[in-house]
Amino acid sequence: DIQMTQSPSTLSASVGDRVTITCRASQSVSYWLAWYQQKPGKAPNLLIYKASSLESGVPSRFSGSGSGTEFTLTISSLQPDDFATYYCQQYNPYSPPLTFGGGTKVEIK
Amino acid sequence: QVQLVESGGGVVQPGRSLRLSCAASTSAFRSDAMHWVRQAPGKGLQWVAVISYDGTNKYYADSVKGRFTISRDNSKNTVYLQMNSLRFEDTAIYYCARDRGILGWNPWGQGTLVTVSS
């Protein structure tokens, strides 16, 4: 099984900060990497697919990069609405099980 | 725009069964694989099962293999998760999600809570 490791698990930041979250895969997932935002009591919301493609309707301050085993999610200027938990996911249909990272909680500093 | 609504959650004793449903708002979902994902209280996301667009291919997480069965009825725009031999550790919010291939999984339903308790 492919293991997805996110770091950090918790991140304290201020409005306006540039924030970077890292996700590492135990083996290559090529570009089959997605990022989700989840707020308490809500379903996950797709932000980034194919490692770096922005989902329609998602603010452009979110960006993704990487391929193979190392990926990053960057929020260029943190906004109040961005305080949430973020998950990476490998969704290569040829490599089940489809796994998520452990999550990164972005908190107000 | 496809919307997904889960139902069927509730409180159930260990060893009993429950069937979850995920209803899509349009028939557009018939061309897509569908997933079930769960989230235990205060924990992260765990993929549970996937079914191909036509129901011929199904895959499961090891933790539910042999106990859970995913199915779909495209005439009713609905995906199901039959959960048998439930355990305490199956307690979670269960979400369904539409698989758009390389475009990722979107949308997700709002989730339905399953509580396994004696």
Tab-separated table of C-alpha atoms in Angstrom:
chain	number	residue	atom	x	y	z
A	1	ASP	CA	0.000	0.000	0.000
A	2	ILE	CA	1.143	3.555	-0.694
A	3	GLN	CA	1.568	5.572	2.509
A	4	MET	CA	0.990	9.324	2.408
A	5	THR	CA	2.811	11.411	5.020
A	6	GLN	CA	1.889	15.033	5.600
A	7	SER	CA	3.882	17.621	7.494
A	8	PRO	CA	3.418	19.459	9.681
A	9	SER	CA	0.412	17.946	11.454
A	10	THR	CA	-0.430	21.346	12.929
A	11	LEU	CA	0.524	24.777	11.693
A	12	SER	CA	-0.030	28.110	13.453
A	13	ALA	CA	-0.145	31.110	11.152
A	14	SER	CA	-1.502	34.630	10.845
A	15	VAL	CA	-3.730	36.205	8.252
A	16	GLY	CA	-1.573	37.232	5.314
A	17	ASP	CA	1.094	34.581	5.904
A	18	ARG	CA	2.391	32.342	3.149
A	19	VAL	CA	1.726	28.747	4.169
A	20	THR	CA	3.242	25.563	2.766
A	21	ILE	CA	2.152	21.992	3.527
A	22	THR	CA	4.181	18.992	2.372
A	23	CYS	CA	2.968	15.543	1.392
A	24	ARG	CA	5.288	12.623	0.725
A	25	ALA	CA	4.297	9.302	-0.871
A	26	SER	CA	6.045	6.034	-0.006
A	27	GLN	CA	6.302	5.312	-3.732
A	28	SER	CA	5.584	7.254	-6.875
A	29	VAL	CA	1.982	8.295	-7.493
A	30	SER	CA	2.983	10.202	-10.640
A	31	TYR	CA	0.563	13.165	-10.755
A	32	TRP	CA	-2.371	11.384	-9.113
A	33	LEU	CA	-2.331	13.692	-6.116
A	34	ALA	CA	-5.188	15.809	-4.792
A	35	TRP	CA	-5.568	18.297	-1.943
A	36	TYR	CA	-8.743	18.811	0.098
A	37	GLN	CA	-9.829	21.369	2.647
A	38	GLN	CA	-12.147	20.287	5.432
A	39	LYS	CA	-13.903	22.473	7.967
A	40	PRO	CA	-15.518	21.105	11.157
A	41	GLY	CA	-18.800	19.322	10.476
A	42	LYS	CA	-18.392	19.583	6.709
A	43	ALA	CA	-17.391	17.247	3.904
A	44	PRO	CA	-13.956	17.582	2.307
A	45	ASN	CA	-13.751	20.153	-0.481
A	46	LEU	CA	-11.492	19.506	-3.480
A	47	LEU	CA	-8.897	22.252	-3.970
A	48	ILE	CA	-6.245	20.781	-6.268
A	49	TYR	CA	-6.232	17.750	-8.575
A	50	LYS	CA	-3.531	16.262	-10.781
A	51	ALA	CA	-0.982	17.691	-8.323
A	52	SER	CA	-1.184	21.271	-9.576
A	53	SER	CA	-4.548	21.904	-11.262
A	54	LEU	CA	-6.870	24.296	-9.453
A	55	GLU	CA	-10.454	23.093	-9.072
A	56	SER	CA	-13.061	25.437	-10.513
A	57	GLY	CA	-14.205	28.036	-8.004
A	58	VAL	CA	-11.189	27.675	-5.719
A	59	PRO	CA	-9.349	30.964	-5.012
A	60	SER	CA	-6.091	31.439	-6.876
A	61	ARG	CA	-4.144	31.898	-3.614
A	62	PHE	CA	-4.138	28.085	-3.441
A	63	SER	CA	-1.552	26.284	-5.554
A	64	GLY	CA	-0.062	22.812	-5.751
A	65	SER	CA	3.207	21.465	-7.060
A	66	GLY	CA	5.261	18.306	-7.254
A	67	SER	CA	5.223	14.908	-8.888
A	68	GLY	CA	6.292	11.399	-8.077
A	69	THR	CA	6.703	11.253	-4.309
A	70	GLU	CA	6.929	14.830	-3.073
A	71	PHE	CA	4.180	17.423	-3.229
A	72	THR	CA	3.338	20.782	-1.703
A	73	LEU	CA	0.214	22.842	-1.161
A	74	THR	CA	0.821	26.571	-0.858
A	75	ILE	CA	-1.544	29.273	0.307
A	76	SER	CA	0.016	32.514	-0.874
A	77	SER	CA	-1.731	34.825	1.593
A	78	LEU	CA	-3.733	33.130	4.344
A	79	GLN	CA	-7.287	34.408	4.726
A	80	PRO	CA	-9.667	33.992	7.709
A	81	ASP	CA	-11.716	31.461	5.733
A	82	ASP	CA	-8.635	29.259	5.249
A	83	PHE	CA	-8.316	28.087	8.844
A	84	ALA	CA	-9.204	24.414	8.398
A	85	THR	CA	-7.675	20.958	8.036
A	86	TYR	CA	-5.997	20.010	4.775
A	87	TYR	CA	-5.525	16.496	3.411
A	88	CYS	CA	-3.501	15.165	0.542
A	89	GLN	CA	-4.722	12.076	-1.300
A	90	GLN	CA	-3.246	9.689	-3.813
A	91	TYR	CA	-6.017	8.613	-6.133
A	92	ASN	CA	-4.230	6.546	-8.755
A	93	PRO	CA	-6.951	4.048	-9.745
A	94	TYR	CA	-4.279	1.494	-10.619
A	95	SER	CA	-2.836	1.553	-7.081
A	96	PRO	CA	-5.610	0.764	-4.606
A	97	PRO	CA	-6.135	1.261	-1.743
A	98	LEU	CA	-6.591	4.964	-2.314
A	99	THR	CA	-4.979	6.686	0.627
A	100	PHE	CA	-5.073	10.023	2.390
A	101	GLY	CA	-2.438	11.812	4.359
A	102	GLY	CA	-3.002	12.268	8.067
A	103	GLY	CA	-4.046	15.897	7.705
A	104	THR	CA	-2.616	19.312	8.547
A	105	LYS	CA	-4.607	21.581	10.814
A	106	VAL	CA	-4.026	25.259	10.088
A	107	GLU	CA	-4.700	27.274	13.232
A	108	ILE	CA	-4.796	30.966	14.049
A	109	LYS	CA	-1.535	32.152	15.587
B	1	GLN	CA	-24.066	20.020	-11.237
B	2	VAL	CA	-24.354	16.642	-9.526
B	3	GLN	CA	-25.256	16.685	-5.848
B	4	LEU	CA	-24.952	13.662	-3.567
B	5	VAL	CA	-27.074	12.913	-0.504
B	6	GLU	CA	-26.260	10.060	1.860
B	7	SER	CA	-28.779	8.384	4.131
B	8	GLY	CA	-29.201	5.280	6.226
B	9	GLY	CA	-26.878	6.020	9.124
B	10	GLY	CA	-27.833	5.425	12.721
B	11	VAL	CA	-26.999	3.594	15.924
B	12	VAL	CA	-26.490	-0.153	15.611
B	13	GLN	CA	-25.229	-2.902	17.898
B	14	PRO	CA	-21.968	-4.739	17.174
B	15	GLY	CA	-22.465	-7.646	14.812
B	16	ARG	CA	-25.552	-6.149	13.213
B	17	SER	CA	-26.022	-4.745	9.710
B	18	LEU	CA	-26.815	-1.408	8.123
B	19	ARG	CA	-27.227	-0.229	4.541
B	20	LEU	CA	-26.196	3.234	3.479
B	21	SER	CA	-27.482	4.962	0.362
B	22	CYS	CA	-26.000	7.747	-1.722
B	23	ALA	CA	-28.457	9.395	-4.091
B	24	ALA	CA	-27.263	11.535	-6.988
B	25	SER	CA	-29.335	14.474	-8.193
B	26	THR	CA	-28.799	13.730	-11.878
B	27	SER	CA	-28.112	10.748	-14.086
B	28	ALA	CA	-24.743	12.249	-15.003
B	29	PHE	CA	-23.152	10.148	-12.279
B	30	ARG	CA	-23.888	6.977	-14.250
B	31	SER	CA	-20.667	7.414	-16.218
B	32	ASP	CA	-18.474	7.728	-13.115
B	33	ALA	CA	-16.999	5.430	-10.525
B	34	MET	CA	-18.186	6.128	-6.992
B	35	HIS	CA	-16.413	5.865	-3.648
B	36	TRP	CA	-17.267	5.548	0.005
B	37	VAL	CA	-14.917	7.252	2.463
B	38	ARG	CA	-15.257	7.343	6.233
B	39	GLN	CA	-14.019	9.511	9.061
B	40	ALA	CA	-13.985	8.296	12.644
B	41	PRO	CA	-14.693	10.948	15.291
B	42	GLY	CA	-11.745	13.349	15.501
B	43	LYS	CA	-9.726	11.326	12.982
B	44	GLY	CA	-8.631	11.568	9.366
B	45	LEU	CA	-10.152	10.308	6.168
B	46	GLN	CA	-10.141	6.614	5.269
B	47	TRP	CA	-11.104	5.258	1.890
B	48	VAL	CA	-13.573	2.352	2.177
B	49	ALA	CA	-14.664	1.114	-1.244
B	50	VAL	CA	-15.058	1.971	-4.925
B	51	ILE	CA	-17.390	0.732	-7.640
B	52	SER	CA	-16.944	1.241	-11.366
B	53	TYR	CA	-19.496	3.142	-13.426
B	54	ASP	CA	-21.272	-0.035	-14.500
B	55	GLY	CA	-20.874	-1.952	-11.248
B	56	THR	CA	-18.617	-4.642	-12.687
B	57	ASN	CA	-15.494	-3.738	-10.700
B	58	LYS	CA	-15.338	-3.237	-6.948
B	59	TYR	CA	-12.447	-2.768	-4.536
B	60	TYR	CA	-12.364	-2.551	-0.771
B	61	ALA	CA	-10.088	-1.470	2.025
B	62	ASP	CA	-8.657	-4.458	3.894
B	63	SER	CA	-10.419	-3.320	7.080
B	64	VAL	CA	-13.875	-3.888	5.533
B	65	LYS	CA	-13.205	-6.628	2.991
B	66	GLY	CA	-15.596	-9.528	3.435
B	67	ARG	CA	-17.971	-7.481	5.613
B	68	PHE	CA	-18.983	-4.537	3.410
B	69	THR	CA	-20.441	-4.649	-0.094
B	70	ILE	CA	-20.694	-1.719	-2.475
B	71	SER	CA	-23.316	-1.738	-5.214
B	72	ARG	CA	-25.174	0.669	-7.445
B	73	ASP	CA	-28.499	1.003	-9.216
B	74	ASN	CA	-28.022	3.411	-12.103
B	75	SER	CA	-31.754	3.414	-12.841
B	76	LYS	CA	-32.209	5.018	-9.413
B	77	ASN	CA	-29.033	7.141	-9.518
B	78	THR	CA	-28.023	5.524	-6.238
B	79	VAL	CA	-24.967	3.830	-4.755
B	80	TYR	CA	-25.210	1.602	-1.707
B	81	LEU	CA	-22.911	0.349	1.017
B	82	GLN	CA	-24.140	-2.793	2.750
B	83	MET	CA	-22.315	-3.092	6.063
B	84	ASN	CA	-22.472	-6.431	7.876
B	85	SER	CA	-20.825	-7.690	11.061
B	86	LEU	CA	-20.330	-4.143	12.261
B	87	ARG	CA	-17.631	-3.423	14.812
B	88	PHE	CA	-17.052	-0.597	17.266
B	89	GLU	CA	-14.231	0.662	15.023
B	90	ASP	CA	-16.666	1.141	12.120
B	91	THR	CA	-18.136	4.120	13.963
B	92	ALA	CA	-17.645	7.083	11.624
B	93	ILE	CA	-19.207	9.580	9.296
B	94	TYR	CA	-19.539	7.907	5.909
B	95	TYR	CA	-19.230	10.039	2.781
B	96	CYS	CA	-19.835	9.117	-0.833
B	97	ALA	CA	-17.857	10.847	-3.563
B	98	ARG	CA	-17.976	10.975	-7.344
B	99	ASP	CA	-14.821	9.926	-9.163
B	100	ARG	CA	-14.046	12.149	-12.142
B	101	GLY	CA	-10.878	10.266	-13.055
B	102	ILE	CA	-7.812	12.486	-13.267
B	103	LEU	CA	-10.041	15.479	-12.391
B	104	GLY	CA	-10.372	14.177	-8.848
B	105	TRP	CA	-13.279	13.326	-6.586
B	106	ASN	CA	-16.027	15.935	-6.618
B	107	PRO	CA	-18.631	16.361	-5.309
B	108	TRP	CA	-18.865	14.671	-1.946
B	109	GLY	CA	-22.071	14.142	-0.040
B	110	GLN	CA	-22.692	15.741	3.346
B	111	GLY	CA	-22.076	12.441	5.146
B	112	THR	CA	-24.135	10.107	7.301
B	113	LEU	CA	-23.139	9.076	10.818
B	114	VAL	CA	-22.882	5.412	11.765
B	115	THR	CA	-22.479	4.641	15.455
B	116	VAL	CA	-21.768	1.083	16.542
B	117	SER	CA	-22.607	0.794	20.209
B	118	SER	CA	-23.906	-1.817	22.616
